[in-house]
Short mmCIF file of C-alpha atoms in Angstrom, two decimals:
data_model
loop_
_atom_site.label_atom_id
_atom_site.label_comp_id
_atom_site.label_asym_id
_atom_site.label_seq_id
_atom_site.Cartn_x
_atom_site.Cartn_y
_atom_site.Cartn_z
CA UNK A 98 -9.74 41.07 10.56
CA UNK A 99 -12.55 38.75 9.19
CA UNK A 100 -14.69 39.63 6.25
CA UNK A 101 -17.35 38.69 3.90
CA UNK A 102 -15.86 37.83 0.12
CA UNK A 103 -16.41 41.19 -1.24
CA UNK A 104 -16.37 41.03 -4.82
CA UNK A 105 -15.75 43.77 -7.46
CA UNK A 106 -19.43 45.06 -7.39
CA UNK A 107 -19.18 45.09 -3.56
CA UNK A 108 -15.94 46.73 -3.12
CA UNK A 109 -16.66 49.85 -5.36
CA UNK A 110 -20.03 50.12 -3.05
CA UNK A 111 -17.49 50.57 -0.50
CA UNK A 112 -15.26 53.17 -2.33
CA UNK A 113 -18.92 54.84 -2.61
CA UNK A 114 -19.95 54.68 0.44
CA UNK A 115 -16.30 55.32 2.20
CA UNK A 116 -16.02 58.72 -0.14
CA UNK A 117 -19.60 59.89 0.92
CA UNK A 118 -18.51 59.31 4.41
CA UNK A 119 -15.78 61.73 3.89
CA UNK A 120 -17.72 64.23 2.50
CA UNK A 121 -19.66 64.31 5.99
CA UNK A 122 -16.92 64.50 8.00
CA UNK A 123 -15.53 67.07 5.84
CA UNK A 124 -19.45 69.12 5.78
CA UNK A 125 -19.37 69.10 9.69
CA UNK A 126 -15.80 70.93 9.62
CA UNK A 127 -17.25 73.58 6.96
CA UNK A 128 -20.70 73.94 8.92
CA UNK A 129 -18.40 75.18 11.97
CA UNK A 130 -15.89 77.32 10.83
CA UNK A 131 -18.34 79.96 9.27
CA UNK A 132 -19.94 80.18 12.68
CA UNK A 133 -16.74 80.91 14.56
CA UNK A 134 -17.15 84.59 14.86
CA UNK A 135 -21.01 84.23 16.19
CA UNK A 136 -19.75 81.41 18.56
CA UNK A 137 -17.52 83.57 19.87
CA UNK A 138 -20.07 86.50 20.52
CA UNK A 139 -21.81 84.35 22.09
CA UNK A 140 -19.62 82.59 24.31
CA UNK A 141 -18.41 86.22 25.19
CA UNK A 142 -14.52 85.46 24.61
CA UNK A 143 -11.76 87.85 24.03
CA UNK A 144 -9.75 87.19 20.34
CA UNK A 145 -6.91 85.51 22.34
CA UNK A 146 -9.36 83.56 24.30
CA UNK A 147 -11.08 82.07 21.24
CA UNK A 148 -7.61 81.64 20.17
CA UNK A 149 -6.50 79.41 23.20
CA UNK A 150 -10.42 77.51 22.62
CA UNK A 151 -9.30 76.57 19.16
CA UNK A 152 -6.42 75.06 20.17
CA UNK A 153 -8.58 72.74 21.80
CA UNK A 154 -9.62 70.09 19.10
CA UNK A 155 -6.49 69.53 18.15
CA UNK A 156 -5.70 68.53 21.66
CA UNK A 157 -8.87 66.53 22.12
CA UNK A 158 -8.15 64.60 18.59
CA UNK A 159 -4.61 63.63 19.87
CA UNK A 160 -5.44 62.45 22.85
CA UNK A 161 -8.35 60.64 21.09
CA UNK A 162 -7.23 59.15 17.98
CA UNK A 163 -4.74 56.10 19.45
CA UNK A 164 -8.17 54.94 20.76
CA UNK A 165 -9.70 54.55 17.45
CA UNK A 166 -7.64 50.99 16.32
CA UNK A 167 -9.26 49.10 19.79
CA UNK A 168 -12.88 50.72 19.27
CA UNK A 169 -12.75 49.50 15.67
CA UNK A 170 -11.50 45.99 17.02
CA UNK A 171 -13.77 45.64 19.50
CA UNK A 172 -17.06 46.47 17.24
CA UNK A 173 -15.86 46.09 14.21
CA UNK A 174 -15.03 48.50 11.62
CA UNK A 175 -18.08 49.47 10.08
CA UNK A 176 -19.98 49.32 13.37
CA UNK A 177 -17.60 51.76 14.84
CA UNK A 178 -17.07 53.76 11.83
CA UNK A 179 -20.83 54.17 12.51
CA UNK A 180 -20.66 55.20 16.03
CA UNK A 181 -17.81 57.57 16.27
CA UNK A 182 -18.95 59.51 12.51
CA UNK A 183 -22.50 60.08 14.62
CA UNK A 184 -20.70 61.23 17.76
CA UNK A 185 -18.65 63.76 15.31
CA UNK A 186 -21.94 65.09 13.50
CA UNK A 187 -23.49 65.22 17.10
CA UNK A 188 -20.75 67.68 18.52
CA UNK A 189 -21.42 70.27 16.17
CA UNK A 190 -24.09 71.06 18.39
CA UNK A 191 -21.70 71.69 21.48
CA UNK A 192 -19.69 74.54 20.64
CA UNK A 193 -22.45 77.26 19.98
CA UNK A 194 -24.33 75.75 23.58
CA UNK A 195 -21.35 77.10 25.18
CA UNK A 196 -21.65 80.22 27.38
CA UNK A 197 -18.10 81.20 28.47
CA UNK A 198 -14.31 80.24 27.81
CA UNK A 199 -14.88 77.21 30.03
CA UNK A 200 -17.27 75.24 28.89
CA UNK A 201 -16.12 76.28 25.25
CA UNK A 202 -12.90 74.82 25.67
CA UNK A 203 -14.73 71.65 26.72
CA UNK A 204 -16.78 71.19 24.14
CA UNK A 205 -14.02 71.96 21.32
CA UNK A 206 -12.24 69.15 23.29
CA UNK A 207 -14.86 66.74 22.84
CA UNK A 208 -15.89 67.71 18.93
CA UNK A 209 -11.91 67.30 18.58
CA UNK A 210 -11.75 63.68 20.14
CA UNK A 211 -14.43 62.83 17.71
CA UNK A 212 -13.12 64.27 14.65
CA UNK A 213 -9.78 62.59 15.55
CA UNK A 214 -11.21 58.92 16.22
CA UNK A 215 -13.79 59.05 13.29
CA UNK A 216 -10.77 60.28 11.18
CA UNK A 217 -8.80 57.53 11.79
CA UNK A 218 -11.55 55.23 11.39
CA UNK A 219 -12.54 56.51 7.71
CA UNK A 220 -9.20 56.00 6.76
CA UNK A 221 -8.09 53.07 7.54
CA UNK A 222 -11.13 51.94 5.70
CA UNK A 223 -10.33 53.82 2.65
CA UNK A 224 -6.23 52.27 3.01
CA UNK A 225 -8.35 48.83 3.13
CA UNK A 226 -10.92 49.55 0.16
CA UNK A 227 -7.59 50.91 -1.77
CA UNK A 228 -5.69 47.77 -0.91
CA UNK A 229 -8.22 45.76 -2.06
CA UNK A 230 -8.79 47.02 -5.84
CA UNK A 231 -5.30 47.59 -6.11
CA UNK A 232 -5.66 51.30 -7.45
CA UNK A 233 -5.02 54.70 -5.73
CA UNK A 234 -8.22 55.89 -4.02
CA UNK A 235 -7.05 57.97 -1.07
CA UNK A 236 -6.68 60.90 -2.64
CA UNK A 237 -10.01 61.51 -4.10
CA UNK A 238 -11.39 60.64 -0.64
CA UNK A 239 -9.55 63.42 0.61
CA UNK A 240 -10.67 65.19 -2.39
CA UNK A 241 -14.41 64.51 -1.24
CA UNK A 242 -13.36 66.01 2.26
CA UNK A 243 -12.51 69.08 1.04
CA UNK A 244 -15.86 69.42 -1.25
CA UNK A 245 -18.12 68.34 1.94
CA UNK A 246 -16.01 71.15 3.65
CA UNK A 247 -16.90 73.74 0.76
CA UNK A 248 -20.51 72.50 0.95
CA UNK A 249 -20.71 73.39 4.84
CA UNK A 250 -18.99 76.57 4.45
CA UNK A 251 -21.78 77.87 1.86
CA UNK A 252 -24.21 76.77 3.86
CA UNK A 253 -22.81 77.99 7.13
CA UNK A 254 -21.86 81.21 5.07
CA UNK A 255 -25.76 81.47 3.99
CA UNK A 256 -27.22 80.59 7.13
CA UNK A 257 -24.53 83.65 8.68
CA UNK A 258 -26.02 85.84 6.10
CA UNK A 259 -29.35 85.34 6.82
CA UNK A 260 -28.31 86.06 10.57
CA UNK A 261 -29.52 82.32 11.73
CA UNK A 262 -29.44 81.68 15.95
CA UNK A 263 -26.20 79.01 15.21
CA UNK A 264 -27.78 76.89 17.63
CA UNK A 265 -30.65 76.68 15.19
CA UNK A 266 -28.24 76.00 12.63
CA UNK A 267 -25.81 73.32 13.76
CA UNK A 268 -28.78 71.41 15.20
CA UNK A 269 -30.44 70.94 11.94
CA UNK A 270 -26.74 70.46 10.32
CA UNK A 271 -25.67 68.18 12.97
CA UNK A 272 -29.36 66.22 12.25
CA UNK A 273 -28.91 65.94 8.48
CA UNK A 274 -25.45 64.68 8.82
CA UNK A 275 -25.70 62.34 10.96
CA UNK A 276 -29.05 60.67 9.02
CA UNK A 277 -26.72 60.50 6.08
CA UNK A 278 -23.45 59.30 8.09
CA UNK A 279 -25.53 56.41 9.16
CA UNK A 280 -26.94 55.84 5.89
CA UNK A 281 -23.74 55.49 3.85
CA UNK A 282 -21.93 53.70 6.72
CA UNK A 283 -24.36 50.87 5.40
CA UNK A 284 -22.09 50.72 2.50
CA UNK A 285 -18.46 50.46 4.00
CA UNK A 286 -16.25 46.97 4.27
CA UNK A 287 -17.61 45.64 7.66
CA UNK A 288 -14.42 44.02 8.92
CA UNK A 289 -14.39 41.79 11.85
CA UNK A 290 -11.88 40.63 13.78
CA UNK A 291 -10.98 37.01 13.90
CA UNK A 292 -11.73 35.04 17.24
CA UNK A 293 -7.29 34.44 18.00
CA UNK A 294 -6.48 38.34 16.80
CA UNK A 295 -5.16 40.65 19.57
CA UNK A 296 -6.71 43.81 20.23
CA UNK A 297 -4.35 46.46 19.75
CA UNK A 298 -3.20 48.75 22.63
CA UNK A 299 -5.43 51.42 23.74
CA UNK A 300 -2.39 53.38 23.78
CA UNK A 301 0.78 53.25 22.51
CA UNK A 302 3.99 55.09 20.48
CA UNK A 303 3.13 54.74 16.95
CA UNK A 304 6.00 52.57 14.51
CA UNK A 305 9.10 54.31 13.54
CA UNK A 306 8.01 54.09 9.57
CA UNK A 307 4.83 55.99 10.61
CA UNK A 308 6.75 58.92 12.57
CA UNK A 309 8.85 58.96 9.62
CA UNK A 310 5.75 59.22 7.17
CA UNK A 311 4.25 61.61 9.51
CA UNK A 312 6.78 64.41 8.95
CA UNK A 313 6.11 64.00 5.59
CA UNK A 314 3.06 64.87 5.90
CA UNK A 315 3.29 67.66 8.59
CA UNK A 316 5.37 69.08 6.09
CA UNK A 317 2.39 69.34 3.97
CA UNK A 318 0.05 70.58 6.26
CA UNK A 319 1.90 73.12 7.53
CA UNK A 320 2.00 74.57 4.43
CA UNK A 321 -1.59 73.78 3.86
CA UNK A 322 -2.35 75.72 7.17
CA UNK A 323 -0.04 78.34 6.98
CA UNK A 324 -1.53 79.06 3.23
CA UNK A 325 -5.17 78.73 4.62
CA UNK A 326 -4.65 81.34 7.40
CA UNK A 327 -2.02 83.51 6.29
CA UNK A 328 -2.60 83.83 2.26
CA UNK A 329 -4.91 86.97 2.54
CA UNK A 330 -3.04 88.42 5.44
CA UNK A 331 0.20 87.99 2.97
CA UNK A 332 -1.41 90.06 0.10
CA UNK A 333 -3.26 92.56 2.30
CA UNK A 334 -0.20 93.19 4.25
CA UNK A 335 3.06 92.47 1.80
CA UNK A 336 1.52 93.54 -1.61
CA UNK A 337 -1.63 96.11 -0.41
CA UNK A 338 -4.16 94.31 -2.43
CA UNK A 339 -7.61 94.62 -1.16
CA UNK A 340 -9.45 92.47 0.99
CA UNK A 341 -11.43 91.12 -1.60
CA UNK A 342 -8.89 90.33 -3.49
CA UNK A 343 -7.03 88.84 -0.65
CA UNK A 344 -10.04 86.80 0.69
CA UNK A 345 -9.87 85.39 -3.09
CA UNK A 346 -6.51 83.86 -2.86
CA UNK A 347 -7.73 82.10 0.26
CA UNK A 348 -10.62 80.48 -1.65
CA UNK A 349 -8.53 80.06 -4.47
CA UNK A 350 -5.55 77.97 -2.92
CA UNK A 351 -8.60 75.71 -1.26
CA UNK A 352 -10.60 75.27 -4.57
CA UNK A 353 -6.98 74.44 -6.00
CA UNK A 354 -6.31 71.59 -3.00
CA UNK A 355 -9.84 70.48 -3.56
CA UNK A 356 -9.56 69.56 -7.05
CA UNK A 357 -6.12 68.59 -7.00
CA UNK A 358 -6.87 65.54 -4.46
CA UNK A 359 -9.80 64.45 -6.62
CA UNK A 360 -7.86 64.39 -9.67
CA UNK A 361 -4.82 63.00 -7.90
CA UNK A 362 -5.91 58.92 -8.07
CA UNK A 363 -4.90 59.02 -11.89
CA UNK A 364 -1.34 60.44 -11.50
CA UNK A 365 -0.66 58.15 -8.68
CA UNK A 366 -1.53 55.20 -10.43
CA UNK A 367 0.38 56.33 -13.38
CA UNK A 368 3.66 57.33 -11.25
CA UNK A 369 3.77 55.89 -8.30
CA UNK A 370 3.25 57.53 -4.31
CA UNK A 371 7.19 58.43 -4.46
CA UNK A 372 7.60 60.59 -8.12
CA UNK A 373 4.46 62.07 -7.14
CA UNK A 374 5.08 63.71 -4.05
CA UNK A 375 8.48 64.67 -5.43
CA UNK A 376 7.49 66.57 -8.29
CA UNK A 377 4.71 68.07 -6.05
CA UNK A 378 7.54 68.67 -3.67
CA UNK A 379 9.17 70.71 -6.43
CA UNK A 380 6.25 72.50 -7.92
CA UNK A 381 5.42 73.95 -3.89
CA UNK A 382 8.48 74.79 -3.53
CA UNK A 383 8.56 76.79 -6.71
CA UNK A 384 5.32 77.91 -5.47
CA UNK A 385 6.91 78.84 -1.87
CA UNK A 386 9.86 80.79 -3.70
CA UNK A 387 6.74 82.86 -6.05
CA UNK A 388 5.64 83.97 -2.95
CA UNK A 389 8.32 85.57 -0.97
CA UNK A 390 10.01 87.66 -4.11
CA UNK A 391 6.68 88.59 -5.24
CA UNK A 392 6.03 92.33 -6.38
CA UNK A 393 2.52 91.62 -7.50
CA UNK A 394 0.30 90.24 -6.68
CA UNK A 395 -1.06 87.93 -9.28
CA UNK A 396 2.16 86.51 -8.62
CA UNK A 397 1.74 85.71 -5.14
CA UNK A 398 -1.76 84.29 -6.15
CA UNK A 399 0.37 82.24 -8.76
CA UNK A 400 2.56 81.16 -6.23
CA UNK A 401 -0.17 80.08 -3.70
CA UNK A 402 -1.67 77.96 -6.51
CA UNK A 403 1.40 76.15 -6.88
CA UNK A 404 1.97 75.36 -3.31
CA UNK A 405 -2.27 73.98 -2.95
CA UNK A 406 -1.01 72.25 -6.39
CA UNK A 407 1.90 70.56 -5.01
CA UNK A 408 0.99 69.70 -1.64
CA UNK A 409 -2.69 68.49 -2.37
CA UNK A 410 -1.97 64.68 -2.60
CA UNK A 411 1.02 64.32 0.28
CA UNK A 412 -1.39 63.66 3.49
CA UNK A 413 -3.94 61.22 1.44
CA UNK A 414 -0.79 59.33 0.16
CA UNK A 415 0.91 59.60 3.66
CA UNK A 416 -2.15 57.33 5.10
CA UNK A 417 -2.37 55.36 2.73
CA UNK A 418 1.56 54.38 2.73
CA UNK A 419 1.39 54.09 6.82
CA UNK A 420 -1.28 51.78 5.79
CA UNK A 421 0.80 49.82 4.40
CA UNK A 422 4.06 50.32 6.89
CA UNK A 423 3.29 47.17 9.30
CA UNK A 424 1.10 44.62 10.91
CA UNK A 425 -0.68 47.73 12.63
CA UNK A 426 -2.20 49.90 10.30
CA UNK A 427 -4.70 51.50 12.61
CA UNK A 428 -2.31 52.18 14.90
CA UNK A 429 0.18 53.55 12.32
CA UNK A 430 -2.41 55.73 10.94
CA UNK A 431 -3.31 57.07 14.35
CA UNK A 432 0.19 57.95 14.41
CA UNK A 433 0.56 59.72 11.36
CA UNK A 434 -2.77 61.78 12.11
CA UNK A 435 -1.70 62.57 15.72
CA UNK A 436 1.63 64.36 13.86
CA UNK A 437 -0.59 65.86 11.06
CA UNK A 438 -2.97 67.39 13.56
CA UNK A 439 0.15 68.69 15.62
CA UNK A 440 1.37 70.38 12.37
CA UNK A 441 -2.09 71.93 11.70
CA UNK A 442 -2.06 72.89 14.86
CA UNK A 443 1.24 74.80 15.48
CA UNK A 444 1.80 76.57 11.41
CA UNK A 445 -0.78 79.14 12.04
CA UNK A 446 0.83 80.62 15.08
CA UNK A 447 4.16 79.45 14.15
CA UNK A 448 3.75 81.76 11.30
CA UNK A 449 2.44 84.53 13.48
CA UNK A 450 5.47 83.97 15.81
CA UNK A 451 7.64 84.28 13.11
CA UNK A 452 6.31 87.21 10.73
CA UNK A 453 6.04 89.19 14.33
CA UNK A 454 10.11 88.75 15.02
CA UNK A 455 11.06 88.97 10.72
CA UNK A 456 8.06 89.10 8.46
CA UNK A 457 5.95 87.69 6.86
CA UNK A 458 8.12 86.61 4.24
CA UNK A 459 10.71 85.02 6.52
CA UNK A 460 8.07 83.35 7.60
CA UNK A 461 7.15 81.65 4.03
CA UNK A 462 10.76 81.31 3.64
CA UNK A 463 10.12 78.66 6.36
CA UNK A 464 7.01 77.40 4.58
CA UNK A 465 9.23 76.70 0.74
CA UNK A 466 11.85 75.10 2.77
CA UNK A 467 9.07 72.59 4.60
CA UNK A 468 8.09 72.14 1.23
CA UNK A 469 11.43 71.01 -0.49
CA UNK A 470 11.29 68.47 2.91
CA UNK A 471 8.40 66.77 0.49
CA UNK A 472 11.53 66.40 -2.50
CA UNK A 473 13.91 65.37 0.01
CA UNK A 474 12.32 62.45 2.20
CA UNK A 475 9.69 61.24 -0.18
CA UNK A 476 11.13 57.75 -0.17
CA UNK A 477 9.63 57.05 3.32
CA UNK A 478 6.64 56.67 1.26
CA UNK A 479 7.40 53.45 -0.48
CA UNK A 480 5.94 50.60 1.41
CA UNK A 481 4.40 47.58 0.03
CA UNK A 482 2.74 47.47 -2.90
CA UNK A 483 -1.59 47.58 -2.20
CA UNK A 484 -2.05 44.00 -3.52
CA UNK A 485 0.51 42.36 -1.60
CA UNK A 486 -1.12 43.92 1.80
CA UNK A 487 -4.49 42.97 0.29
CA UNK A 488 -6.65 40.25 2.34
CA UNK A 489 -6.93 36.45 0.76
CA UNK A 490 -10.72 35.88 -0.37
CA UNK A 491 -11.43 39.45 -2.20
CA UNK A 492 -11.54 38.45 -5.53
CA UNK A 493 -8.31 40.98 -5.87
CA UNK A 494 -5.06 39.31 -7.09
CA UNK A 495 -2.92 38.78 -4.41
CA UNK A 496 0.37 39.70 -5.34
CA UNK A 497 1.84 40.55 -9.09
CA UNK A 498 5.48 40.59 -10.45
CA UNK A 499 7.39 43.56 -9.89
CA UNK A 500 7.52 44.53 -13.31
CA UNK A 501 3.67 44.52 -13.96
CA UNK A 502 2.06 46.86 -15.34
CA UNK A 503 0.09 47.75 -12.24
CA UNK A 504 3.57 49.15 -10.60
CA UNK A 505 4.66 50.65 -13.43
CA UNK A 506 6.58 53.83 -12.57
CA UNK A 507 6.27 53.22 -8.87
CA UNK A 508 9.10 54.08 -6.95
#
């Protein structure tokens, strides 16, 4: 890829503009889930029906996401960063214009395929923007996910409240959104590619680094899902809390993830990708092993905290590395989101399969063990260090001893 000679100024308008666009994607996902229940109503779908639609954008991202790395080659990055984030705000409209299983299925496949591409687009330009000042970044863009996906869920919340026609509401979301997607898109690195550059594949296996950086981070997001859907279930069902209290774990754990990942940047520039996700490898697992021997429940909600704690940074940090894994790094990215999205996909009724032939705490036996994977095979995240990967002309030095104090403590 080509670029402009972004200087310092220019490149933290990026990390600006890149962590707004984040915080979209993220609102869109919030705005949506709150309306679930209404959607279904309307669509006039059976709980195991809406179950089989919302397996749907998970299939639609899979299938979509190897796509991403040619679309951004053959517009450019910020030009297609633009397109596919206003295709994603524009499907929020679909699912609530759907009147039966059908055409709800459809249009979950198509607001998938758009998350998915978009996804990997946003990324890869935060791996680049990181790259490029030479300082962790990825996780406080995940961190800004996760608040635009609060920020939708009080509004969608509100608007569910107020008993608002979600057709009513998603358009006017879906409008705001994508005015503001375009508008901070203005802002992102607009990479080019240069006139003898291949485009990459339309489709093809991702590297064998990112497959290996990929279960690292389905490790984490199965425990991320299986904590997001199962939590309250564990407390109302293991521990006969109510379902208040339960519902308050849930929102707990996520407030936990949420400012985890925007705090993370700091701790992975002061220990490296490696030691971090270790330790937080540790502290879910202690979190995992609260869980299933507790008696009470403030010890369950203890134990949740620890596993949002220790998991929060793994998938930001997983990107980045597979980022950094090859000549590729759209196409190693799509890889290691096609295997996160899998893992997202599978823990909730994974759990259910589970907790229906054991328990429920067999089945977060399975969850602390996925979690000591993260102690176990966090070396597949050491890659190249972000200045050696970075782009000649950026102002950003391009490669530093080993024993500088910008590695220091890196693994």
């Amino acid at each position: 890829m080509s670029e402009p000679d972004y200087g310092t100024r220019q490149l933290r308008r990026a990390r600006y503009a890149v962590a707004a666009v984040f915080c979209v994607h993220g609102s869109v996902t919030g705005s949506f889930a709150t309306r679930v229940p209404w959607i279904q109503e309307h669509a006039g779908v059976s709980a195991g029906q809406l179950g089989l639609a919302l397996a749907f954008p998970a299939i639609g991202a899979s299938v979509a996401m190897p796509l991403a790395g040619a679309i951004s080659h053959r517009f450019g990055a910020r030009t297609a960063l633009r397109g596919l984030l206003a295709l994603w705000t524009l499907s929020l409209v679909l699912p609530a214009l759907a009147p039966n299983l059908v055409t709800l299925c459809a249009a979950l496949f198509v607001y998938g395929a758009t998350s998915g591409m978009s996804d990997v687009a946003m990324n890869a330009l935060g791996v680049e923007v990181e790259n490029r000042l030479d300082r962790s970044i990825m996780s406080g863009l995940h961190g800004m996910w996760s608040t635009g996906a609060l920020i939708g869920s009080a509004a969608g919340t509100l608007a569910a409240h107020l008993g608002a026609d979600a057709r009513l509401h998603h358009a006017l979301a879906s409008g705001v959104l994508t005015v503001l997607g375009l508008v901070f898109c203005q802002g992102v690195l607009d990479l080019r590619p240069t006139p003898d550059e291949e485009p990459p594949p339309r489709f093809a296996l991702p590297p064998k680094s990112a497959v290996l950086i990929g279960l690292v981070g389905f490790c984490a997001v199965f425990a991320e899902g299986a904590s997001l859907d199962w939590s309250a279930v564990y407390l109302r069902d293991e521990l006969e809390t109510s379902a208040g209290l339960a519902a308050a774990c849930t929102t707990a754990f996520a407030l936990t993830m949420a400012v985890a990942r925007i705090a993370g940047d700091k701790v992975v520039d002061r220990f490296g990708a490696v030691r971090t996700v270790r330790v937080g490898g540790v502290v879910a697992t202690v979190g995992g092993l609260l869980v299933v021997t507790s008696a009470h429940p403030a010890q369950a909600m203890a134990g949740f905290g620890c596993l949002g704690l220790g998991i929060a940074v793994v998938v930001p940090l997983a990107f980045a590395a597979a980022g950094r894994s090859g000549d590729n790094p759209s196409l190693a990215i799509a890889g290691v989101a096609t295997i996160t999205y899998t893992s997202g996909l599978i823990a909730p009724s994974a759990i259910g399969a589970i907790a229906d032939a054991t328990s429920l705490v067999a089945s977060f036996g399975l969850v602390t063990a996925l979690a000591f994977g993260l102690v176990v095979f966090a070396g597949v995240l050491r890659g190249k260090d972000r200045a050696a990967v970075t782009a000649p002309g950026t102002g950003v030095t391009a490669d530093r001893p080993s024993g500088s104090s910008s590695n220091a403590g890196r693994a």
